[in-house]
Coordinates of C-alpha atoms in Angstrom, one line a residue:
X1 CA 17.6 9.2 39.1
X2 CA 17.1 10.7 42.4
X3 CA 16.8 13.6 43.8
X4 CA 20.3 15.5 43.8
X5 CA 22.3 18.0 46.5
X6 CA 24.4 21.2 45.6
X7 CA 28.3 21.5 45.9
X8 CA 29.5 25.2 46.4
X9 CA 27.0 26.2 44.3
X10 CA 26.3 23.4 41.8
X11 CA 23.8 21.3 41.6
X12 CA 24.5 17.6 41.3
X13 CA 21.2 15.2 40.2
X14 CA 18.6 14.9 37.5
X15 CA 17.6 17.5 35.7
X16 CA 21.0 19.3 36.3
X17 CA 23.6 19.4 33.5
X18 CA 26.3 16.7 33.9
X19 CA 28.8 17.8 36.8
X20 CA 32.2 17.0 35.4
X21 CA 35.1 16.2 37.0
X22 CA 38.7 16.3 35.7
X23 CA 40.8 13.3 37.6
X24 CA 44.2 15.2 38.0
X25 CA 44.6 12.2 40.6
X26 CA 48.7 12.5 41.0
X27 CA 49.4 13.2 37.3
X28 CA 51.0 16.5 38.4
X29 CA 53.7 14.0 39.7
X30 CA 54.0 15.6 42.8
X31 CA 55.0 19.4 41.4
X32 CA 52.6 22.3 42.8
X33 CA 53.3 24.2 39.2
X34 CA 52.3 21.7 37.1
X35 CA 49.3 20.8 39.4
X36 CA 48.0 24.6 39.0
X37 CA 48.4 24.3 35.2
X38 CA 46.5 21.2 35.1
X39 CA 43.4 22.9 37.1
X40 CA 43.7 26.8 34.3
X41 CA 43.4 23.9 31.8
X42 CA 40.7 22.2 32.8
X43 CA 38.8 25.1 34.2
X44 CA 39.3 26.8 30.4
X45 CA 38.2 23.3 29.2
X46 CA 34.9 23.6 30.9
X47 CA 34.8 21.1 33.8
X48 CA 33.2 21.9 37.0
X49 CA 35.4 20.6 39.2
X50 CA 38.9 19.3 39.5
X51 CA 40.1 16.2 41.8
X52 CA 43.2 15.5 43.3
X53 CA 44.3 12.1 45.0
X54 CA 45.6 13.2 48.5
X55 CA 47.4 10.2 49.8
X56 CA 50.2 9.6 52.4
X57 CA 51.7 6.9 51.2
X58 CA 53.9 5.5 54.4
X59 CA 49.9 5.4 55.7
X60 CA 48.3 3.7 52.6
X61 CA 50.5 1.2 51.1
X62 CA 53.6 -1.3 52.0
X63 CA 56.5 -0.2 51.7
X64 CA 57.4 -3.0 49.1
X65 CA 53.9 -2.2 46.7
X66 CA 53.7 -0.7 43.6
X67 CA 51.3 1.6 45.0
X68 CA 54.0 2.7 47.8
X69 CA 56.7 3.5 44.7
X70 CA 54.0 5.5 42.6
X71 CA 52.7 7.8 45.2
X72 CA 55.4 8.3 47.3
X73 CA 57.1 11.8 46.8
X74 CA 53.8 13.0 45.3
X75 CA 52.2 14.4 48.0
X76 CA 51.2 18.0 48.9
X77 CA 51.2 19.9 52.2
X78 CA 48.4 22.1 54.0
X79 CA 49.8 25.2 52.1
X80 CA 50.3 23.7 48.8
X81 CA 46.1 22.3 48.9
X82 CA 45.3 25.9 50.3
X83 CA 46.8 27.5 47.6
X84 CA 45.3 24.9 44.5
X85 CA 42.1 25.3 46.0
X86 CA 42.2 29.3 46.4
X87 CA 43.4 29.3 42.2
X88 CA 40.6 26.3 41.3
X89 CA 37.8 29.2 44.0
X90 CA 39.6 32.0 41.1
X91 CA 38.8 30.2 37.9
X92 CA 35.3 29.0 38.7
X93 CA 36.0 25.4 39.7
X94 CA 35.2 23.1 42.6
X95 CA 38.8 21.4 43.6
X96 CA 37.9 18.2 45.9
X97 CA 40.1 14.9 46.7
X98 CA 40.7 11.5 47.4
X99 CA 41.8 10.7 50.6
X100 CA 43.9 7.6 50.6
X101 CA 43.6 7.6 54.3
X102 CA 42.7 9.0 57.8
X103 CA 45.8 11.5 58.3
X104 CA 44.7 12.4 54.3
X105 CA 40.9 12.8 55.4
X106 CA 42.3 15.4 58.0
X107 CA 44.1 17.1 55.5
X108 CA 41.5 17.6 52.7
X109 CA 39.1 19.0 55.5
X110 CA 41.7 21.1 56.9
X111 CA 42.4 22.4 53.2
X112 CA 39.0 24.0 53.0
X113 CA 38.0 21.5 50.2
X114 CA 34.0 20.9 50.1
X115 CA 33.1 17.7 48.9
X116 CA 35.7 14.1 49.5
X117 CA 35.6 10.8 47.0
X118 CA 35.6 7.5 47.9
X119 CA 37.9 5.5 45.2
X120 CA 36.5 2.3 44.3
X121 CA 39.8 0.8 46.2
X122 CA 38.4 2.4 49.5
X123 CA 34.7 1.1 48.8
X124 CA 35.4 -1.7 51.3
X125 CA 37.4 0.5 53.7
X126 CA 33.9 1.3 55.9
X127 CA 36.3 2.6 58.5
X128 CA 37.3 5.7 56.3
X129 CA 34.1 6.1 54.4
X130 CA 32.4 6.9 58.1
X131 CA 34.8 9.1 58.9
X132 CA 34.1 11.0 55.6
X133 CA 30.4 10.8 56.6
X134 CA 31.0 12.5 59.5
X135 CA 33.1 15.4 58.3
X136 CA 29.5 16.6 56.9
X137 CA 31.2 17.2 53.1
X138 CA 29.1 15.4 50.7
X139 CA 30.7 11.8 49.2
X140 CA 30.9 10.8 46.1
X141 CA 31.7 6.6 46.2
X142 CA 33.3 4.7 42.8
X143 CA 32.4 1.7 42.7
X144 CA 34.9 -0.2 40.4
X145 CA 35.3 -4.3 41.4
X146 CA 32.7 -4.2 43.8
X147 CA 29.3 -6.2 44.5
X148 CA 26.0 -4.7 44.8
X149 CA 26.1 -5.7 48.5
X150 CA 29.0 -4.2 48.9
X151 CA 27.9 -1.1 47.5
X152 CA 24.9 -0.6 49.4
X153 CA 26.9 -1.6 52.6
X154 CA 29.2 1.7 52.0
X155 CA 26.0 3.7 51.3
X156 CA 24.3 2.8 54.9
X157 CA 27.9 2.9 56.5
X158 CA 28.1 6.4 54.9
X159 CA 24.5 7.1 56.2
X160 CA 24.3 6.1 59.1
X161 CA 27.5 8.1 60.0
X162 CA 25.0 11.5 59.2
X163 CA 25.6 11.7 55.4
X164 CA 22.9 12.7 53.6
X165 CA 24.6 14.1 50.6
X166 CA 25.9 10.8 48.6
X167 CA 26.8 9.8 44.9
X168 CA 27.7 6.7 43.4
X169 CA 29.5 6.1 40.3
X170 CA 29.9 3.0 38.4
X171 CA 33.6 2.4 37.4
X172 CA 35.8 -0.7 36.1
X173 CA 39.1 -0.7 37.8
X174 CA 41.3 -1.7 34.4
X175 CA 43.6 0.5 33.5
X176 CA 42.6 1.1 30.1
X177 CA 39.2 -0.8 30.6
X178 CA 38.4 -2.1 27.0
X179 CA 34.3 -1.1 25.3
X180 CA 33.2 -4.5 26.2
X181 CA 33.9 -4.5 30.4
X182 CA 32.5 -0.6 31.2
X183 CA 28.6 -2.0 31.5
X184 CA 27.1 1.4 31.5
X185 CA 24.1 -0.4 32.4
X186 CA 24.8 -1.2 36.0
X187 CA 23.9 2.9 36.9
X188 CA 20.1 1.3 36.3
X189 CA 20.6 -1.5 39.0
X190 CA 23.3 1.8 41.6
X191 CA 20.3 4.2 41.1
X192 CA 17.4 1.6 41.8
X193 CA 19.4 -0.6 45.0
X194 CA 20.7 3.3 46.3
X195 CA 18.6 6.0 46.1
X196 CA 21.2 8.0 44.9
X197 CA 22.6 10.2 42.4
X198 CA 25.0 8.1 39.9
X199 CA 27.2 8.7 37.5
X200 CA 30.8 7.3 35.6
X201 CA 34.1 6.7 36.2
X202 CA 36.2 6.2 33.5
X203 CA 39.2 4.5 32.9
X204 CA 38.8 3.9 29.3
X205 CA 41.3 5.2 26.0
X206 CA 38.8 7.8 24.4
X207 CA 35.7 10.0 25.2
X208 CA 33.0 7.8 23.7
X209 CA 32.3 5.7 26.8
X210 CA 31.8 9.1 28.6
X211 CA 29.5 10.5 26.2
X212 CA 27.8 7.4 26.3
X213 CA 27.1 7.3 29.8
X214 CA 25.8 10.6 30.0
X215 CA 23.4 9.5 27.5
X216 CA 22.7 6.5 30.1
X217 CA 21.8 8.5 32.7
X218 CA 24.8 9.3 34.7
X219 CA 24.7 12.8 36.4
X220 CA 28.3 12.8 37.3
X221 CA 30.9 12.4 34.9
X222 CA 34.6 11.6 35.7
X223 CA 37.4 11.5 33.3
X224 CA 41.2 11.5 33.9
X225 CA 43.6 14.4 33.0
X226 CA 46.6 15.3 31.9
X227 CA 48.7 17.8 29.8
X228 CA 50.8 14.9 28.1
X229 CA 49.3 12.0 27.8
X230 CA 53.1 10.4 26.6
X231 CA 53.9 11.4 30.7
X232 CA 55.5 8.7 33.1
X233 CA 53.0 7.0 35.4
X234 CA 50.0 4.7 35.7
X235 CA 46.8 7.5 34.7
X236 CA 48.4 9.6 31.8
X237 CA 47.8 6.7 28.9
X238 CA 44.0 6.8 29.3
X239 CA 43.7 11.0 30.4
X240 CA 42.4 13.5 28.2
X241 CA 44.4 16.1 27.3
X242 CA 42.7 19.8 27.5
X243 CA 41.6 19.9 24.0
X244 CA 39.9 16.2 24.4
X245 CA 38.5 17.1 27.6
X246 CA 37.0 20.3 25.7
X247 CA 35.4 18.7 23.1
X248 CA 34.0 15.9 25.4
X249 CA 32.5 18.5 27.7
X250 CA 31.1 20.2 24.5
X251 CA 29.5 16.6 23.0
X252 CA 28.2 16.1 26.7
X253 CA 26.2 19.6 26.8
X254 CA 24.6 18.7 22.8
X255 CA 24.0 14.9 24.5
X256 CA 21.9 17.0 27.5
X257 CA 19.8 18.8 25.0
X258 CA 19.8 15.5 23.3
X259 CA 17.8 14.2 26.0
X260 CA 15.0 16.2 26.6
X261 CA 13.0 15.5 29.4
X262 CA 10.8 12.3 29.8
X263 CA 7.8 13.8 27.6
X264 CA 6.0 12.2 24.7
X265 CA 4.7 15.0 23.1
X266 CA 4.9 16.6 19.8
X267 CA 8.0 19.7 20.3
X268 CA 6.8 23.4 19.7
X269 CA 8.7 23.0 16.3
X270 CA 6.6 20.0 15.5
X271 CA 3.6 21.1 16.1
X272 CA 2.5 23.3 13.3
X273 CA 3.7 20.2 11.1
X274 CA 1.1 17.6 12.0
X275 CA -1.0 19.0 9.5
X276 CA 0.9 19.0 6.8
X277 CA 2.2 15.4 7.2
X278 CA -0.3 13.6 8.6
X279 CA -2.7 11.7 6.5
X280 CA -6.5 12.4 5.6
X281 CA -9.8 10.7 4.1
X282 CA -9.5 11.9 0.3
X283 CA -12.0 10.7 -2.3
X284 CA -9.7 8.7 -4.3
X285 CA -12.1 9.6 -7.6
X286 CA -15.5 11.3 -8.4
X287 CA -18.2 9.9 -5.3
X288 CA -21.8 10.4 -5.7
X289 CA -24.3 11.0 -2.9
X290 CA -25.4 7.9 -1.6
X291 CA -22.2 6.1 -2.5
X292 CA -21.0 3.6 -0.1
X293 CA -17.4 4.4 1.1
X294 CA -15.0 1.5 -0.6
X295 CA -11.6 1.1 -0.1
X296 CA -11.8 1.7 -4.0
X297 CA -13.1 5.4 -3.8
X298 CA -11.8 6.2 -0.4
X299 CA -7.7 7.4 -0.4
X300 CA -5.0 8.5 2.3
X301 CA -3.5 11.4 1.4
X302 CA -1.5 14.3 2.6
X303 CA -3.2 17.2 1.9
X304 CA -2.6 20.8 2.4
X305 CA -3.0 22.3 6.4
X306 CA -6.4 24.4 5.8
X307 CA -7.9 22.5 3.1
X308 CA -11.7 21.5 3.7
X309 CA -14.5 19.8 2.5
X310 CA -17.9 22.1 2.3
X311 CA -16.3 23.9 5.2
X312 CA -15.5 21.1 7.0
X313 CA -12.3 19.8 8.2
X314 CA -11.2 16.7 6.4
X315 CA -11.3 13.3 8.9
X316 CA -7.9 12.0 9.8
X317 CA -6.8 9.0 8.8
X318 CA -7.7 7.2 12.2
X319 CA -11.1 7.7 11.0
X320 CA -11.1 5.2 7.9
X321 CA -12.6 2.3 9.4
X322 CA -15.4 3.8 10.7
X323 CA -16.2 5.5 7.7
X324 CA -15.8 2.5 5.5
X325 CA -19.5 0.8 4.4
X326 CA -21.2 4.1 5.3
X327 CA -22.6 6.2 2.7
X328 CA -21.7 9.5 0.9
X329 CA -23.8 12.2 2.2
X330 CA -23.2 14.4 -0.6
X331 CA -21.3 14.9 -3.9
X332 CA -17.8 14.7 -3.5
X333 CA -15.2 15.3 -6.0
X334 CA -11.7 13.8 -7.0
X335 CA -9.0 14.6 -4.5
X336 CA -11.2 16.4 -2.5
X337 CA -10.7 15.3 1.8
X338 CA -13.6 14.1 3.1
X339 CA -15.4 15.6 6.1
X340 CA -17.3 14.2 8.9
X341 CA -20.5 16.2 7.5
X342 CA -20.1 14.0 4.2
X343 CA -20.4 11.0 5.6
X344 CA -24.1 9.7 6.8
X345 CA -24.3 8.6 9.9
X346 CA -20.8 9.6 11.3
X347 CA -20.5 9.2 14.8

């Protein structure tokens, strides 16, 4: 993963815990009330930011589209964003959008908000994503149903129009996408063809996927939302409801200190342990001086931490080979570890 950027005070990349976003998307069904509900619930369920869809939809869609009929009605005015925004800046949350389209674009930017998405349905809509870019708000670009070309053409698009704050996040556009279509894997390919910060969009029944993807390496995690999930529309059958979207947030922050960082190494709690557990030359029975070391008389044993032959610290199991054929350099007794001072000749 690369190297990441900061969001009114957050820090989006690797190394950073998960940024989580809560889709509100138009679940509020177009009622300022409900939509300030959603963002106290999901700011008490622990997200870090909240996102809206902001969409005109006489601008985006045909009259005669589904799209047209589901958005239309839904929309919210200048004062109505100010006043989310101001409530999400109260409770500790980032609230950012979707602009469906240009006169939408204005409006998030006029609203104050700090960061825009690109849906995965706008990926190919270069006109829109370099007007994004040169707002100077950082971008975050879905990527559901699209190519790796494609993606990498909305990254320069997006750079070249001055954006140098950009994350891409893997998505499948099904509505619910089933286990077997998510391929959490393609964040590998997004992070290696972009140079980017990646993370996951989800559209799957469930938090597994999501946990799952954090554990894949995405940095950004986005999950819809919703205070009934039984509620008329397209997103609310695969939202988490607050206490989901809790206990995903809580698995996601144990998956982080799952993780680690990318260190072999024995952990602090480990350490005093090698001792103890890890195996040592031990004469298997009675060995006289000038005894050659058999795999008859020669055992591998656990022993205890500090014990030692004639004051010298028993050899570690590594060490059998080379001992093996040499001679005993003094008497050792049964069970007793074998030292590098018993053995002649030990390099």
């Amino acid at each position: 993963m690369k190297e990441g950027f900061t969001v009114a005070g957050r820090r989006i990349g690797a190394g950073c815990p998960t940024f989580v976003v809560a889709e509100i998307g138009i679940n509020h069904g177009g009622d300022e009330a409900v939509a300030a509900e959603m963002i106290e619930a999901a700011a008490r369920a622990g997200a870090d930011a909240i996102k809206l869809q902001t969409i005109d939809a006489g601008e985006s869609y045909a009259p005669d589209t589904p799209s047209y009929r589901e958005f239309k009605g839904k929309e919210f005015g200048l004062d109505a964003l100010v006043r989310l925004d101001e409530l999400a800046s109260r409770k500790g949350v980032i609230l950012f959008s979707t602009p469906g389209d240009f006169k939408s674009l204005a409006l998030v930017v006029q609203a104050g908000m700090p960061m825009v998405k690109i849906s995965s349905g706008l990926l190919t809509n270069l006109p829109l994503i370099r007007a994004a870019a040169e707002t100077g708000l950082p971008l975050i670009l879905s990527t559901g149903m699209a190519y790796l070309e494609e993606v990498k053409e909305a990254v320069s698009t997006a750079r070249k129009a001055g954006a140098d704050r950009l994350a891409v996040l893997q998505c499948t556009s099904l509505y619910p996408a089933p286990a077997d279509q998510l391929n959490l894997r393609a964040m590998q390919q997004l992070d290696e063809a972009t140079g980017v910060p990646v993370g996951y969009s989800d559209h799957s029944r469930g938090t597994l996927a999501c946990v799952a993807a954090v554990a894949a390496g995405a940095t950004i995690l986005e999950k819809h939302f919703t205070l009934d999930r039984a509620a008329p529309g397209a997103d609310h059958a695969i939202s988490a409801t607050p206490a989901e979207l809790a206990n995903l947030i809580q698995q996601v922050r144990i998956v982080e200190r799952m993780l680690g960082r990318a260190v072999k190494e024995p952990t602090a709690a480990e350490t005093p342990l090698r001792a103890a557990r890890h195996r040592y030359l031990v004469a298997h029975h009675d060995i006289a001086v000038g005894e050659v070391f058999t795999p008859h008389n020669v055992a591998l044993k656990r022993v205890l931490p500090e014990v030692s032959g004639r004051g010298t610290k028993g050899l570690p199991a590594r060490c059998y080979d080379d001992v093996l054929g040499r001679r005993a350099a003094s008497d050792i007794h049964e069970n007793q570890v074998i030292g590098a001072s018993m053995v002649n000749g030990f390099p």
